[in-house]
Short mmCIF file of N, CA and C in Angstrom, two decimals:
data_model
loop_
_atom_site.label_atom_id
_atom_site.label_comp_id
_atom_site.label_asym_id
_atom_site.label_seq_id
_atom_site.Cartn_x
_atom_site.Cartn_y
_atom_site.Cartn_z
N UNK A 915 -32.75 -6.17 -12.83
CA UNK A 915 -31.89 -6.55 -13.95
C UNK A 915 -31.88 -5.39 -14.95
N UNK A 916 -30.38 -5.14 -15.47
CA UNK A 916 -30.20 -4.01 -16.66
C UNK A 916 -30.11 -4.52 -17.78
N UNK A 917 -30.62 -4.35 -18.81
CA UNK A 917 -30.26 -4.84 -19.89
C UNK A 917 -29.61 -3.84 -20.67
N UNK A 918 -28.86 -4.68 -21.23
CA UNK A 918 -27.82 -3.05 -22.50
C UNK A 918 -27.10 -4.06 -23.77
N UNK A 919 -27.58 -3.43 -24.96
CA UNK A 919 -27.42 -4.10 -25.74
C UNK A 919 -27.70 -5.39 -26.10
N UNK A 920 -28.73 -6.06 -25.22
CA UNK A 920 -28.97 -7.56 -25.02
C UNK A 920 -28.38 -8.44 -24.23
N UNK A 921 -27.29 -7.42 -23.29
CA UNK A 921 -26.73 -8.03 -22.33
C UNK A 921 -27.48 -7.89 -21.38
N UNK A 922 -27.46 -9.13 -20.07
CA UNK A 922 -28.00 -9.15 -18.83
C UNK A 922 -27.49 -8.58 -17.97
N UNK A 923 -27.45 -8.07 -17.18
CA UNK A 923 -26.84 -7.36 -15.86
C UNK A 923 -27.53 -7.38 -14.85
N UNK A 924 -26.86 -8.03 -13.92
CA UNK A 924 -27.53 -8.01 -12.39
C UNK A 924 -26.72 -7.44 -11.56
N UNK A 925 -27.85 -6.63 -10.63
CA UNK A 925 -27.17 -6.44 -9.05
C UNK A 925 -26.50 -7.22 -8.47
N UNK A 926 -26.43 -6.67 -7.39
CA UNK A 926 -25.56 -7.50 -5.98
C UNK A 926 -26.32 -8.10 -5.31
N UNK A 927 -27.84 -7.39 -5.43
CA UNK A 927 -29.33 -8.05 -4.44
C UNK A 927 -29.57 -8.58 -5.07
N UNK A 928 -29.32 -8.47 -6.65
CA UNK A 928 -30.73 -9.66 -7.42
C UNK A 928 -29.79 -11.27 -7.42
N UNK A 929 -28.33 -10.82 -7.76
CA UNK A 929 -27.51 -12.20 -6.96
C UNK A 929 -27.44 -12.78 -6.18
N UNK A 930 -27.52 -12.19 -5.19
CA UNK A 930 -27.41 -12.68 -3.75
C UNK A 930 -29.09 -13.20 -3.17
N UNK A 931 -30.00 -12.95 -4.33
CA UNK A 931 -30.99 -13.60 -4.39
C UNK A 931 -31.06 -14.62 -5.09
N UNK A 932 -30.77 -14.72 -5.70
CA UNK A 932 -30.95 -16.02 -6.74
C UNK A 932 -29.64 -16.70 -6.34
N UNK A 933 -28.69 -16.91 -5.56
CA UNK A 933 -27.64 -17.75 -5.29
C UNK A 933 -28.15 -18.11 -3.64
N UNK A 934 -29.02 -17.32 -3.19
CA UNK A 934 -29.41 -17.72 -2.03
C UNK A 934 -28.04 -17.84 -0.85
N UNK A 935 -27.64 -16.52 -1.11
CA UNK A 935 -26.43 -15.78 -0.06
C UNK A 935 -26.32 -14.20 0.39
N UNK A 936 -25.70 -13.79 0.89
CA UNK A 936 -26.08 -12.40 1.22
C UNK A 936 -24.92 -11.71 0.47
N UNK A 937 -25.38 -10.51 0.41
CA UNK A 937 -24.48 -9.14 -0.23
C UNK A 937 -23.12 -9.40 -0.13
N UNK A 938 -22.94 -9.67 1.21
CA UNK A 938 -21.35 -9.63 1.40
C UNK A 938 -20.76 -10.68 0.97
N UNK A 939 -21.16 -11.82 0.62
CA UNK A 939 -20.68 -12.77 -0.27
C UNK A 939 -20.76 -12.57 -1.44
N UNK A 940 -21.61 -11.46 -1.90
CA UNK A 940 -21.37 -11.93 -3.68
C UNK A 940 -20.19 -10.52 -3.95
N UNK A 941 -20.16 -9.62 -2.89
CA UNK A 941 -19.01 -8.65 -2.66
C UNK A 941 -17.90 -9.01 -2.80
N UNK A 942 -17.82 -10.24 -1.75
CA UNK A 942 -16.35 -11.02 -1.82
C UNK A 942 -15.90 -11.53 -3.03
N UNK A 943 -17.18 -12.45 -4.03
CA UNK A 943 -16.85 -13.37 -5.04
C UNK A 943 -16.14 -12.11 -5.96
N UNK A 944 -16.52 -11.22 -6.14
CA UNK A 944 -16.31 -9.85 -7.22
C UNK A 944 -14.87 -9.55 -6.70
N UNK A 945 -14.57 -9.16 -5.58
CA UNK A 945 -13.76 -9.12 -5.23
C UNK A 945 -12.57 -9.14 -5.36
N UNK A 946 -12.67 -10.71 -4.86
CA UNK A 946 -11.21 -11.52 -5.61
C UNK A 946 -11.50 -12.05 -7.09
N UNK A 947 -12.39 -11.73 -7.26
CA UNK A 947 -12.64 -11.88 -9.24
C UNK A 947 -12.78 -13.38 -9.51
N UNK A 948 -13.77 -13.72 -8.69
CA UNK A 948 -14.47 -15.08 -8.62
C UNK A 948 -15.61 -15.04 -9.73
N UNK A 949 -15.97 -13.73 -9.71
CA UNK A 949 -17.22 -12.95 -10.21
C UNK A 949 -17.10 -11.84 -10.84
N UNK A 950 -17.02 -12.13 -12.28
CA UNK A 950 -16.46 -10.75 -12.99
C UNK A 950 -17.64 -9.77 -12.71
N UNK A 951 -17.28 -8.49 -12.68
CA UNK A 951 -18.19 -7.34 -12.44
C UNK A 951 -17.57 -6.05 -13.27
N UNK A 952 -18.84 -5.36 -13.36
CA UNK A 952 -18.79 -4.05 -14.35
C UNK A 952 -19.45 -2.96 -13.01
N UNK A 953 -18.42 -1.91 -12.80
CA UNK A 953 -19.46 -0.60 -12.29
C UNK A 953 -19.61 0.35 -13.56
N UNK A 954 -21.02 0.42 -13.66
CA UNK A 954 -21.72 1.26 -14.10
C UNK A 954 -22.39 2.71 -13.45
N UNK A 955 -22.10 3.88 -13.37
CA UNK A 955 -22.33 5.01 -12.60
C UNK A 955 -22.14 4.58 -11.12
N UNK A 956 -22.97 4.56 -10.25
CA UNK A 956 -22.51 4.16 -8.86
C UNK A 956 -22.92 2.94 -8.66
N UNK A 957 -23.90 1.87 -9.07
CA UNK A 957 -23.92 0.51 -9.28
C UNK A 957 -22.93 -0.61 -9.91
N UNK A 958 -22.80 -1.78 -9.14
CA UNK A 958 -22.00 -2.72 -10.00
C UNK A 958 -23.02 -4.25 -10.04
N UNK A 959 -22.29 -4.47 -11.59
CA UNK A 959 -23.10 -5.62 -12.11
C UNK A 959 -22.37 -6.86 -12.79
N UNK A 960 -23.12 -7.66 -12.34
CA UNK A 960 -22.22 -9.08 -13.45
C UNK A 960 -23.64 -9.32 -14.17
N UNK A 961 -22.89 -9.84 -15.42
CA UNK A 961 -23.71 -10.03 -16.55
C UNK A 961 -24.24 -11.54 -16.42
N UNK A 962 -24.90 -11.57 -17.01
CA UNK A 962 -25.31 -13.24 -17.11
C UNK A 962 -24.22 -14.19 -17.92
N UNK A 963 -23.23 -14.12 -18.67
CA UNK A 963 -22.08 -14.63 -18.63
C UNK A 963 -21.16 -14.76 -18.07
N UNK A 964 -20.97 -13.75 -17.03
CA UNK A 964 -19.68 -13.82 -15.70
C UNK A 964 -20.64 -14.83 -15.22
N UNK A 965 -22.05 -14.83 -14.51
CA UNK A 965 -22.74 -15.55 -13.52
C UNK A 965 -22.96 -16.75 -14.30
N UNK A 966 -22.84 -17.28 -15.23
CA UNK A 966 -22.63 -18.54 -15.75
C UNK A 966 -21.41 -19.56 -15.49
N UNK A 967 -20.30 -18.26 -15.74
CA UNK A 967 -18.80 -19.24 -15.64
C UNK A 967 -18.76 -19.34 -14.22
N UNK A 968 -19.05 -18.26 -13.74
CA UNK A 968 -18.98 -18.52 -12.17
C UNK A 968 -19.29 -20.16 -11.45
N UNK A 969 -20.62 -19.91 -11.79
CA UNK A 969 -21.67 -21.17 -11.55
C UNK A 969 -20.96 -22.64 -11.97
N UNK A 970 -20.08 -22.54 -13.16
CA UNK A 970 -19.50 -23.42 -13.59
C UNK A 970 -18.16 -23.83 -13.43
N UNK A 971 -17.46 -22.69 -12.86
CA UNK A 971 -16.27 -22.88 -12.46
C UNK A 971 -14.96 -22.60 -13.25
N UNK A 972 -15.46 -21.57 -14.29
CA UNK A 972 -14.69 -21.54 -15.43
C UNK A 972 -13.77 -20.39 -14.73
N UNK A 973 -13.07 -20.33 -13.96
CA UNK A 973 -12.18 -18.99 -13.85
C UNK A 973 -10.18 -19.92 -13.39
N UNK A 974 -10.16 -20.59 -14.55
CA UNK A 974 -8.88 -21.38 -14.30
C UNK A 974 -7.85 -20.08 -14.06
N UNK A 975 -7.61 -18.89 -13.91
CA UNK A 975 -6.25 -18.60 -13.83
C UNK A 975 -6.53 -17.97 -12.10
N UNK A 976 -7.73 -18.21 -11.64
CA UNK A 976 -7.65 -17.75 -10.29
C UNK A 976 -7.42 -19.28 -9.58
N UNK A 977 -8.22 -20.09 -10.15
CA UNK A 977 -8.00 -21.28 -9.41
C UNK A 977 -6.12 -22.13 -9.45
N UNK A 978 -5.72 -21.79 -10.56
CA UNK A 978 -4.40 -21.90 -10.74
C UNK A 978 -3.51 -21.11 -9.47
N UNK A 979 -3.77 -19.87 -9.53
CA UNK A 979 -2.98 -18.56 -8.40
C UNK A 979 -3.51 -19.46 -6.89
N UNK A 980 -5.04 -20.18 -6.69
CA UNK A 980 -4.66 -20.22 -5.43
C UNK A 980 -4.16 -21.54 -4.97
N UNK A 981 -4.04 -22.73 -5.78
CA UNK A 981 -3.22 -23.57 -6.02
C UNK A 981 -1.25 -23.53 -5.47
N UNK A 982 -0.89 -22.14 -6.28
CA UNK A 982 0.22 -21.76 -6.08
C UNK A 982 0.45 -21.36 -4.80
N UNK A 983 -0.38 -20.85 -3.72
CA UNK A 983 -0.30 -19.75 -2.73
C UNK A 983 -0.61 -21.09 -2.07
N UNK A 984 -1.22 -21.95 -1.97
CA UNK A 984 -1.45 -22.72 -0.81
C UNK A 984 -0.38 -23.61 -0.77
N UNK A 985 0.42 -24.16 -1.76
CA UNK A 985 1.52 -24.91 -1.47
C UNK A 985 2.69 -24.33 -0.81
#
């Protein structure tokens, strides 16, 4: 974990540890922006507020888009 400014920042391993999934899933969630992420030099990180809404389901304008695409 990075901290910067009092923000949290996690890896891709320390996620995919604590969600109890592998790399390439928390790759995917970032991805399609399930999972907001920051690259920082050659690492990328979600903060402990992306990994909150995540967890919670707060990302209404993706869940809206795939709503649209499946009808």
């Amino acid at each position: 974990m990075l901290v910067v400014d009092g923000l949290k920042l996690y890896t891709r391993k320390e996620l995919a540890s604590m969600l109890n999934v592998g790399i390439a899933t928390i790759m995917n969630y970032q991805k399609k922006g399930e999972l907001r992420s920051v690259k920082i030099g050659k690492a990328i990180y979600s903060s402990e507020e992306a990994l909150r809404d995540f967890l919670n389901g707060r990302i209404p304008e993706l869940r809206d888009r795939n709503k649209a695409e499946s009808k």
